[in-house]
């Protein structure tokens, strides 16, 4: 099973195309680099896990393993991390 490349930041809803810099946790929660660094201090607000750089899927592999189109967004936004 391929990594789910979610199309947006769960905090601010910024578009995150497959080739963009995005941060994920081990459950594939997805955030833009700005929210991950400034708001979340590198910690996923859902599971408490570390946020790491999402790998970039080679363009040639996207045809058979496309990015997800399902947007996930926290209606209330993301609370600042307690670690911040």
PDB file of N, CA and C in Angstrom:
ATOM      1  N   UNK A   1       0.849  -1.172   0.000  1.00  0.00           N
ATOM      2  CA  UNK A   1       0.000   0.000   0.000  1.00  0.00           C
ATOM      3  C   UNK A   1       0.894   1.236   0.000  1.00  0.00           C
ATOM      4  N   UNK A   2       0.590   2.178  -0.863  1.00  0.00           N
ATOM      5  CA  UNK A   2       1.377   3.403  -1.004  1.00  0.00           C
ATOM      6  C   UNK A   2       0.982   4.413   0.077  1.00  0.00           C
ATOM      7  N   UNK A   3       1.916   5.253   0.397  1.00  0.00           N
ATOM      8  CA  UNK A   3       1.681   6.355   1.316  1.00  0.00           C
ATOM      9  C   UNK A   3       0.594   7.256   0.752  1.00  0.00           C
ATOM     10  N   UNK A   4      -0.379   7.639   1.583  1.00  0.00           N
ATOM     11  CA  UNK A   4      -1.441   8.539   1.131  1.00  0.00           C
ATOM     12  C   UNK A   4      -0.883   9.958   1.085  1.00  0.00           C
ATOM     13  N   UNK A   5      -0.851  10.550  -0.083  1.00  0.00           N
ATOM     14  CA  UNK A   5      -0.372  11.922  -0.228  1.00  0.00           C
ATOM     15  C   UNK A   5      -1.591  12.839  -0.168  1.00  0.00           C
ATOM     16  N   UNK A   6      -1.892  13.338   1.020  1.00  0.00           N
ATOM     17  CA  UNK A   6      -3.071  14.186   1.190  1.00  0.00           C
ATOM     18  C   UNK A   6      -2.840  15.544   0.534  1.00  0.00           C
ATOM     19  N   UNK A   7      -3.916  16.146   0.004  1.00  0.00           N
ATOM     20  CA  UNK A   7      -3.765  17.340  -0.833  1.00  0.00           C
ATOM     21  C   UNK A   7      -3.709  18.676  -0.102  1.00  0.00           C
ATOM     22  N   UNK A   8      -3.831  18.670   1.235  1.00  0.00           N
ATOM     23  CA  UNK A   8      -3.888  19.955   1.934  1.00  0.00           C
ATOM     24  C   UNK A   8      -3.357  19.850   3.357  1.00  0.00           C
ATOM     25  N   UNK A   9      -3.082  21.019   3.925  1.00  0.00           N
ATOM     26  CA  UNK A   9      -2.670  21.115   5.321  1.00  0.00           C
ATOM     27  C   UNK A   9      -3.918  21.004   6.191  1.00  0.00           C
ATOM     28  N   UNK A  10      -3.871  20.148   7.198  1.00  0.00           N
ATOM     29  CA  UNK A  10      -5.016  19.967   8.089  1.00  0.00           C
ATOM     30  C   UNK A  10      -5.290  21.197   8.945  1.00  0.00           C
ATOM     31  N   UNK A  11      -4.307  22.065   9.121  1.00  0.00           N
ATOM     32  CA  UNK A  11      -4.489  23.272   9.944  1.00  0.00           C
ATOM     33  C   UNK A  11      -5.038  24.451   9.151  1.00  0.00           C
ATOM     34  N   UNK A  12      -4.346  24.802   8.066  1.00  0.00           N
ATOM     35  CA  UNK A  12      -4.680  26.044   7.346  1.00  0.00           C
ATOM     36  C   UNK A  12      -5.309  25.818   5.973  1.00  0.00           C
ATOM     37  N   UNK A  13      -5.415  24.570   5.547  1.00  0.00           N
ATOM     38  CA  UNK A  13      -6.028  24.182   4.267  1.00  0.00           C
ATOM     39  C   UNK A  13      -5.211  24.587   3.046  1.00  0.00           C
ATOM     40  N   UNK A  14      -3.943  24.945   3.232  1.00  0.00           N
ATOM     41  CA  UNK A  14      -3.063  25.258   2.099  1.00  0.00           C
ATOM     42  C   UNK A  14      -2.954  24.027   1.201  1.00  0.00           C
ATOM     43  N   UNK A  15      -2.999  24.231  -0.110  1.00  0.00           N
ATOM     44  CA  UNK A  15      -2.818  23.137  -1.053  1.00  0.00           C
ATOM     45  C   UNK A  15      -1.393  22.598  -0.946  1.00  0.00           C
ATOM     46  N   UNK A  16      -1.270  21.269  -0.952  1.00  0.00           N
ATOM     47  CA  UNK A  16       0.027  20.598  -0.877  1.00  0.00           C
ATOM     48  C   UNK A  16       0.127  19.574  -1.996  1.00  0.00           C
ATOM     49  N   UNK A  17       0.482  20.021  -3.210  1.00  0.00           N
ATOM     50  CA  UNK A  17       0.643  19.083  -4.318  1.00  0.00           C
ATOM     51  C   UNK A  17       1.693  18.022  -3.973  1.00  0.00           C
ATOM     52  N   UNK A  18       1.681  16.892  -4.668  1.00  0.00           N
ATOM     53  CA  UNK A  18       2.606  15.796  -4.358  1.00  0.00           C
ATOM     54  C   UNK A  18       4.075  16.200  -4.325  1.00  0.00           C
ATOM     55  N   UNK A  19       4.453  17.202  -5.112  1.00  0.00           N
ATOM     56  CA  UNK A  19       5.864  17.601  -5.175  1.00  0.00           C
ATOM     57  C   UNK A  19       6.226  18.675  -4.143  1.00  0.00           C
ATOM     58  N   UNK A  20       5.265  19.102  -3.327  1.00  0.00           N
ATOM     59  CA  UNK A  20       5.517  20.174  -2.366  1.00  0.00           C
ATOM     60  C   UNK A  20       6.123  19.657  -1.067  1.00  0.00           C
ATOM     61  N   UNK A  21       6.716  20.571  -0.324  1.00  0.00           N
ATOM     62  CA  UNK A  21       7.242  20.243   0.990  1.00  0.00           C
ATOM     63  C   UNK A  21       6.072  20.159   1.954  1.00  0.00           C
ATOM     64  N   UNK A  22       5.866  19.004   2.538  1.00  0.00           N
ATOM     65  CA  UNK A  22       4.807  18.786   3.515  1.00  0.00           C
ATOM     66  C   UNK A  22       5.382  17.957   4.645  1.00  0.00           C
ATOM     67  N   UNK A  23       4.740  18.024   5.784  1.00  0.00           N
ATOM     68  CA  UNK A  23       5.171  17.283   6.956  1.00  0.00           C
ATOM     69  C   UNK A  23       4.062  16.305   7.342  1.00  0.00           C
ATOM     70  N   UNK A  24       4.454  15.091   7.764  1.00  0.00           N
ATOM     71  CA  UNK A  24       3.483  14.073   8.140  1.00  0.00           C
ATOM     72  C   UNK A  24       3.910  13.376   9.432  1.00  0.00           C
ATOM     73  N   UNK A  25       2.939  12.734  10.083  1.00  0.00           N
ATOM     74  CA  UNK A  25       3.241  11.875  11.235  1.00  0.00           C
ATOM     75  C   UNK A  25       3.116  10.424  10.757  1.00  0.00           C
ATOM     76  N   UNK A  26       3.286   9.487  11.656  1.00  0.00           N
ATOM     77  CA  UNK A  26       3.234   8.075  11.264  1.00  0.00           C
ATOM     78  C   UNK A  26       1.828   7.632  10.853  1.00  0.00           C
ATOM     79  N   UNK A  27       0.803   8.446  11.156  1.00  0.00           N
ATOM     80  CA  UNK A  27      -0.563   8.137  10.742  1.00  0.00           C
ATOM     81  C   UNK A  27      -0.952   8.905   9.478  1.00  0.00           C
ATOM     82  N   UNK A  28       0.019   9.592   8.864  1.00  0.00           N
ATOM     83  CA  UNK A  28      -0.145  10.332   7.619  1.00  0.00           C
ATOM     84  C   UNK A  28      -0.960  11.613   7.762  1.00  0.00           C
ATOM     85  N   UNK A  29      -1.143  12.097   9.009  1.00  0.00           N
ATOM     86  CA  UNK A  29      -1.713  13.431   9.186  1.00  0.00           C
ATOM     87  C   UNK A  29      -0.751  14.372   8.477  1.00  0.00           C
ATOM     88  N   UNK A  30      -1.266  15.362   7.787  1.00  0.00           N
ATOM     89  CA  UNK A  30      -0.441  16.155   6.875  1.00  0.00           C
ATOM     90  C   UNK A  30      -0.570  17.647   7.151  1.00  0.00           C
ATOM     91  N   UNK A  31       0.580  18.322   7.165  1.00  0.00           N
ATOM     92  CA  UNK A  31       0.631  19.750   7.473  1.00  0.00           C
ATOM     93  C   UNK A  31       1.636  20.440   6.556  1.00  0.00           C
ATOM     94  N   UNK A  32       1.397  21.734   6.296  1.00  0.00           N
ATOM     95  CA  UNK A  32       2.390  22.499   5.559  1.00  0.00           C
ATOM     96  C   UNK A  32       3.585  22.732   6.494  1.00  0.00           C
ATOM     97  N   UNK A  33       4.716  23.044   5.923  1.00  0.00           N
ATOM     98  CA  UNK A  33       5.931  23.237   6.720  1.00  0.00           C
ATOM     99  C   UNK A  33       5.761  24.382   7.713  1.00  0.00           C
ATOM    100  N   UNK A  34       5.067  25.447   7.316  1.00  0.00           N
ATOM    101  CA  UNK A  34       4.892  26.592   8.204  1.00  0.00           C
ATOM    102  C   UNK A  34       4.082  26.219   9.439  1.00  0.00           C
ATOM    103  N   UNK A  35       2.933  25.567   9.264  1.00  0.00           N
ATOM    104  CA  UNK A  35       2.122  25.161  10.418  1.00  0.00           C
ATOM    105  C   UNK A  35       2.873  24.146  11.278  1.00  0.00           C
ATOM    106  N   UNK A  36       3.538  23.200  10.634  1.00  0.00           N
ATOM    107  CA  UNK A  36       4.271  22.168  11.382  1.00  0.00           C
ATOM    108  C   UNK A  36       5.339  22.789  12.268  1.00  0.00           C
ATOM    109  N   UNK A  37       6.015  23.803  11.754  1.00  0.00           N
ATOM    110  CA  UNK A  37       7.110  24.411  12.502  1.00  0.00           C
ATOM    111  C   UNK A  37       6.619  25.450  13.507  1.00  0.00           C
ATOM    112  N   UNK A  38       5.814  26.405  13.052  1.00  0.00           N
ATOM    113  CA  UNK A  38       5.465  27.530  13.914  1.00  0.00           C
ATOM    114  C   UNK A  38       4.312  27.241  14.871  1.00  0.00           C
ATOM    115  N   UNK A  39       3.261  26.606  14.401  1.00  0.00           N
ATOM    116  CA  UNK A  39       2.096  26.350  15.247  1.00  0.00           C
ATOM    117  C   UNK A  39       2.245  25.073  16.056  1.00  0.00           C
ATOM    118  N   UNK A  40       2.749  24.030  15.418  1.00  0.00           N
ATOM    119  CA  UNK A  40       2.749  22.709  16.041  1.00  0.00           C
ATOM    120  C   UNK A  40       4.078  22.295  16.665  1.00  0.00           C
ATOM    121  N   UNK A  41       5.129  23.061  16.433  1.00  0.00           N
ATOM    122  CA  UNK A  41       6.460  22.761  16.992  1.00  0.00           C
ATOM    123  C   UNK A  41       6.903  21.331  16.694  1.00  0.00           C
ATOM    124  N   UNK A  42       6.530  20.834  15.487  1.00  0.00           N
ATOM    125  CA  UNK A  42       6.985  19.511  15.060  1.00  0.00           C
ATOM    126  C   UNK A  42       6.269  18.336  15.686  1.00  0.00           C
ATOM    127  N   UNK A  43       5.133  18.588  16.353  1.00  0.00           N
ATOM    128  CA  UNK A  43       4.369  17.521  17.015  1.00  0.00           C
ATOM    129  C   UNK A  43       2.959  17.479  16.442  1.00  0.00           C
ATOM    130  N   UNK A  44       2.501  16.289  16.038  1.00  0.00           N
ATOM    131  CA  UNK A  44       1.151  16.120  15.498  1.00  0.00           C
ATOM    132  C   UNK A  44       0.119  16.350  16.604  1.00  0.00           C
ATOM    133  N   UNK A  45      -0.851  17.245  16.368  1.00  0.00           N
ATOM    134  CA  UNK A  45      -1.865  17.491  17.395  1.00  0.00           C
ATOM    135  C   UNK A  45      -2.859  16.335  17.551  1.00  0.00           C
ATOM    136  N   UNK A  46      -2.885  15.432  16.587  1.00  0.00           N
ATOM    137  CA  UNK A  46      -3.821  14.305  16.651  1.00  0.00           C
ATOM    138  C   UNK A  46      -3.291  13.149  17.492  1.00  0.00           C
ATOM    139  N   UNK A  47      -2.016  12.807  17.284  1.00  0.00           N
ATOM    140  CA  UNK A  47      -1.474  11.616  17.958  1.00  0.00           C
ATOM    141  C   UNK A  47      -0.290  11.911  18.873  1.00  0.00           C
ATOM    142  N   UNK A  48       0.247  13.128  18.796  1.00  0.00           N
ATOM    143  CA  UNK A  48       1.401  13.466  19.622  1.00  0.00           C
ATOM    144  C   UNK A  48       2.722  12.994  19.044  1.00  0.00           C
ATOM    145  N   UNK A  49       2.676  12.442  17.828  1.00  0.00           N
ATOM    146  CA  UNK A  49       3.875  11.926  17.183  1.00  0.00           C
ATOM    147  C   UNK A  49       4.692  13.014  16.502  1.00  0.00           C
ATOM    148  N   UNK A  50       5.909  12.657  16.152  1.00  0.00           N
ATOM    149  CA  UNK A  50       6.833  13.560  15.474  1.00  0.00           C
ATOM    150  C   UNK A  50       6.372  13.812  14.036  1.00  0.00           C
ATOM    151  N   UNK A  51       6.507  15.053  13.595  1.00  0.00           N
ATOM    152  CA  UNK A  51       6.234  15.397  12.199  1.00  0.00           C
ATOM    153  C   UNK A  51       7.549  15.374  11.440  1.00  0.00           C
ATOM    154  N   UNK A  52       7.561  14.650  10.323  1.00  0.00           N
ATOM    155  CA  UNK A  52       8.753  14.522   9.490  1.00  0.00           C
ATOM    156  C   UNK A  52       8.396  14.890   8.057  1.00  0.00           C
ATOM    157  N   UNK A  53       9.426  15.146   7.251  1.00  0.00           N
ATOM    158  CA  UNK A  53       9.208  15.535   5.859  1.00  0.00           C
ATOM    159  C   UNK A  53       8.533  14.398   5.091  1.00  0.00           C
ATOM    160  N   UNK A  54       7.463  14.740   4.380  1.00  0.00           N
ATOM    161  CA  UNK A  54       6.781  13.764   3.531  1.00  0.00           C
ATOM    162  C   UNK A  54       7.641  13.523   2.297  1.00  0.00           C
ATOM    163  N   UNK A  55       7.890  12.266   1.952  1.00  0.00           N
ATOM    164  CA  UNK A  55       8.687  12.013   0.747  1.00  0.00           C
ATOM    165  C   UNK A  55       7.946  12.458  -0.509  1.00  0.00           C
ATOM    166  N   UNK A  56       8.714  12.802  -1.526  1.00  0.00           N
ATOM    167  CA  UNK A  56       8.137  13.195  -2.811  1.00  0.00           C
ATOM    168  C   UNK A  56       8.055  11.958  -3.691  1.00  0.00           C
ATOM    169  N   UNK A  57       6.856  11.676  -4.173  1.00  0.00           N
ATOM    170  CA  UNK A  57       6.664  10.534  -5.075  1.00  0.00           C
ATOM    171  C   UNK A  57       7.093  10.955  -6.472  1.00  0.00           C
ATOM    172  N   UNK A  58       7.956  10.170  -7.108  1.00  0.00           N
ATOM    173  CA  UNK A  58       8.387  10.515  -8.464  1.00  0.00           C
ATOM    174  C   UNK A  58       7.185  10.667  -9.397  1.00  0.00           C
ATOM    175  N   UNK A  59       7.244  11.683 -10.252  1.00  0.00           N
ATOM    176  CA  UNK A  59       6.134  11.987 -11.162  1.00  0.00           C
ATOM    177  C   UNK A  59       5.700  10.764 -11.964  1.00  0.00           C
ATOM    178  N   UNK A  60       6.639   9.943 -12.394  1.00  0.00           N
ATOM    179  CA  UNK A  60       6.310   8.755 -13.176  1.00  0.00           C
ATOM    180  C   UNK A  60       5.520   7.710 -12.400  1.00  0.00           C
ATOM    181  N   UNK A  61       5.567   7.766 -11.096  1.00  0.00           N
ATOM    182  CA  UNK A  61       4.835   6.807 -10.257  1.00  0.00           C
ATOM    183  C   UNK A  61       3.439   7.301  -9.888  1.00  0.00           C
ATOM    184  N   UNK A  62       3.176   8.592 -10.087  1.00  0.00           N
ATOM    185  CA  UNK A  62       1.865   9.143  -9.731  1.00  0.00           C
ATOM    186  C   UNK A  62       0.736   8.607 -10.603  1.00  0.00           C
ATOM    187  N   UNK A  63       1.031   8.194 -11.827  1.00  0.00           N
ATOM    188  CA  UNK A  63      -0.013   7.669 -12.718  1.00  0.00           C
ATOM    189  C   UNK A  63      -0.668   6.425 -12.122  1.00  0.00           C
ATOM    190  N   UNK A  64       0.124   5.506 -11.599  1.00  0.00           N
ATOM    191  CA  UNK A  64      -0.416   4.275 -11.017  1.00  0.00           C
ATOM    192  C   UNK A  64      -0.685   4.387  -9.528  1.00  0.00           C
ATOM    193  N   UNK A  65      -0.127   5.407  -8.889  1.00  0.00           N
ATOM    194  CA  UNK A  65      -0.296   5.624  -7.453  1.00  0.00           C
ATOM    195  C   UNK A  65      -0.572   7.110  -7.211  1.00  0.00           C
ATOM    196  N   UNK A  66      -1.767   7.577  -7.612  1.00  0.00           N
ATOM    197  CA  UNK A  66      -2.053   9.013  -7.535  1.00  0.00           C
ATOM    198  C   UNK A  66      -2.177   9.514  -6.093  1.00  0.00           C
ATOM    199  N   UNK A  67      -1.979  10.805  -5.953  1.00  0.00           N
ATOM    200  CA  UNK A  67      -2.180  11.446  -4.655  1.00  0.00           C
ATOM    201  C   UNK A  67      -3.662  11.412  -4.307  1.00  0.00           C
ATOM    202  N   UNK A  68      -3.956  11.470  -3.031  1.00  0.00           N
ATOM    203  CA  UNK A  68      -5.333  11.496  -2.564  1.00  0.00           C
ATOM    204  C   UNK A  68      -6.001  12.813  -2.952  1.00  0.00           C
ATOM    205  N   UNK A  69      -7.296  12.789  -3.124  1.00  0.00           N
ATOM    206  CA  UNK A  69      -8.062  14.008  -3.364  1.00  0.00           C
ATOM    207  C   UNK A  69      -8.930  14.347  -2.153  1.00  0.00           C
ATOM    208  N   UNK A  70      -8.907  13.488  -1.139  1.00  0.00           N
ATOM    209  CA  UNK A  70      -9.712  13.693   0.068  1.00  0.00           C
ATOM    210  C   UNK A  70      -9.033  14.722   0.967  1.00  0.00           C
ATOM    211  N   UNK A  71      -9.715  15.847   1.161  1.00  0.00           N
ATOM    212  CA  UNK A  71      -9.182  16.913   2.011  1.00  0.00           C
ATOM    213  C   UNK A  71      -9.578  16.656   3.461  1.00  0.00           C
ATOM    214  N   UNK A  72      -8.626  16.814   4.361  1.00  0.00           N
ATOM    215  CA  UNK A  72      -8.857  16.694   5.799  1.00  0.00           C
ATOM    216  C   UNK A  72      -8.540  18.059   6.390  1.00  0.00           C
ATOM    217  N   UNK A  73      -9.473  18.607   7.161  1.00  0.00           N
ATOM    218  CA  UNK A  73      -9.278  19.932   7.724  1.00  0.00           C
ATOM    219  C   UNK A  73      -9.913  19.999   9.101  1.00  0.00           C
ATOM    220  N   UNK A  74      -9.187  20.529  10.054  1.00  0.00           N
ATOM    221  CA  UNK A  74      -9.723  20.760  11.383  1.00  0.00           C
ATOM    222  C   UNK A  74     -10.549  22.040  11.330  1.00  0.00           C
ATOM    223  N   UNK A  75     -11.844  21.929  11.530  1.00  0.00           N
ATOM    224  CA  UNK A  75     -12.720  23.093  11.440  1.00  0.00           C
ATOM    225  C   UNK A  75     -12.303  24.194  12.405  1.00  0.00           C
ATOM    226  N   UNK A  76     -11.788  23.804  13.549  1.00  0.00           N
ATOM    227  CA  UNK A  76     -11.369  24.791  14.561  1.00  0.00           C
ATOM    228  C   UNK A  76      -9.915  25.207  14.420  1.00  0.00           C
ATOM    229  N   UNK A  77      -9.249  24.686  13.398  1.00  0.00           N
ATOM    230  CA  UNK A  77      -7.819  24.961  13.226  1.00  0.00           C
ATOM    231  C   UNK A  77      -6.994  24.125  14.192  1.00  0.00           C
ATOM    232  N   UNK A  78      -5.718  24.343  14.208  1.00  0.00           N
ATOM    233  CA  UNK A  78      -4.841  23.587  15.082  1.00  0.00           C
ATOM    234  C   UNK A  78      -4.451  24.412  16.289  1.00  0.00           C
ATOM    235  N   UNK A  79      -4.565  23.827  17.464  1.00  0.00           N
ATOM    236  CA  UNK A  79      -4.112  24.547  18.661  1.00  0.00           C
ATOM    237  C   UNK A  79      -2.591  24.586  18.677  1.00  0.00           C
ATOM    238  N   UNK A  80      -2.005  25.646  19.211  1.00  0.00           N
ATOM    239  CA  UNK A  80      -0.557  25.670  19.333  1.00  0.00           C
ATOM    240  C   UNK A  80      -0.065  24.493  20.179  1.00  0.00           C
ATOM    241  N   UNK A  81       1.053  23.943  19.796  1.00  0.00           N
ATOM    242  CA  UNK A  81       1.631  22.822  20.525  1.00  0.00           C
ATOM    243  C   UNK A  81       2.028  23.252  21.917  1.00  0.00           C
ATOM    244  N   UNK A  82       1.874  22.349  22.871  1.00  0.00           N
ATOM    245  CA  UNK A  82       2.335  22.625  24.232  1.00  0.00           C
ATOM    246  C   UNK A  82       3.850  22.717  24.277  1.00  0.00           C
ATOM    247  N   UNK A  83       4.499  22.156  23.244  1.00  0.00           N
ATOM    248  CA  UNK A  83       5.965  22.200  23.177  1.00  0.00           C
ATOM    249  C   UNK A  83       6.457  23.541  22.662  1.00  0.00           C
ATOM    250  N   UNK A  84       5.555  24.331  22.062  1.00  0.00           N
ATOM    251  CA  UNK A  84       5.951  25.623  21.471  1.00  0.00           C
ATOM    252  C   UNK A  84       6.243  26.656  22.534  1.00  0.00           C
TER     253      UNK A  84
END
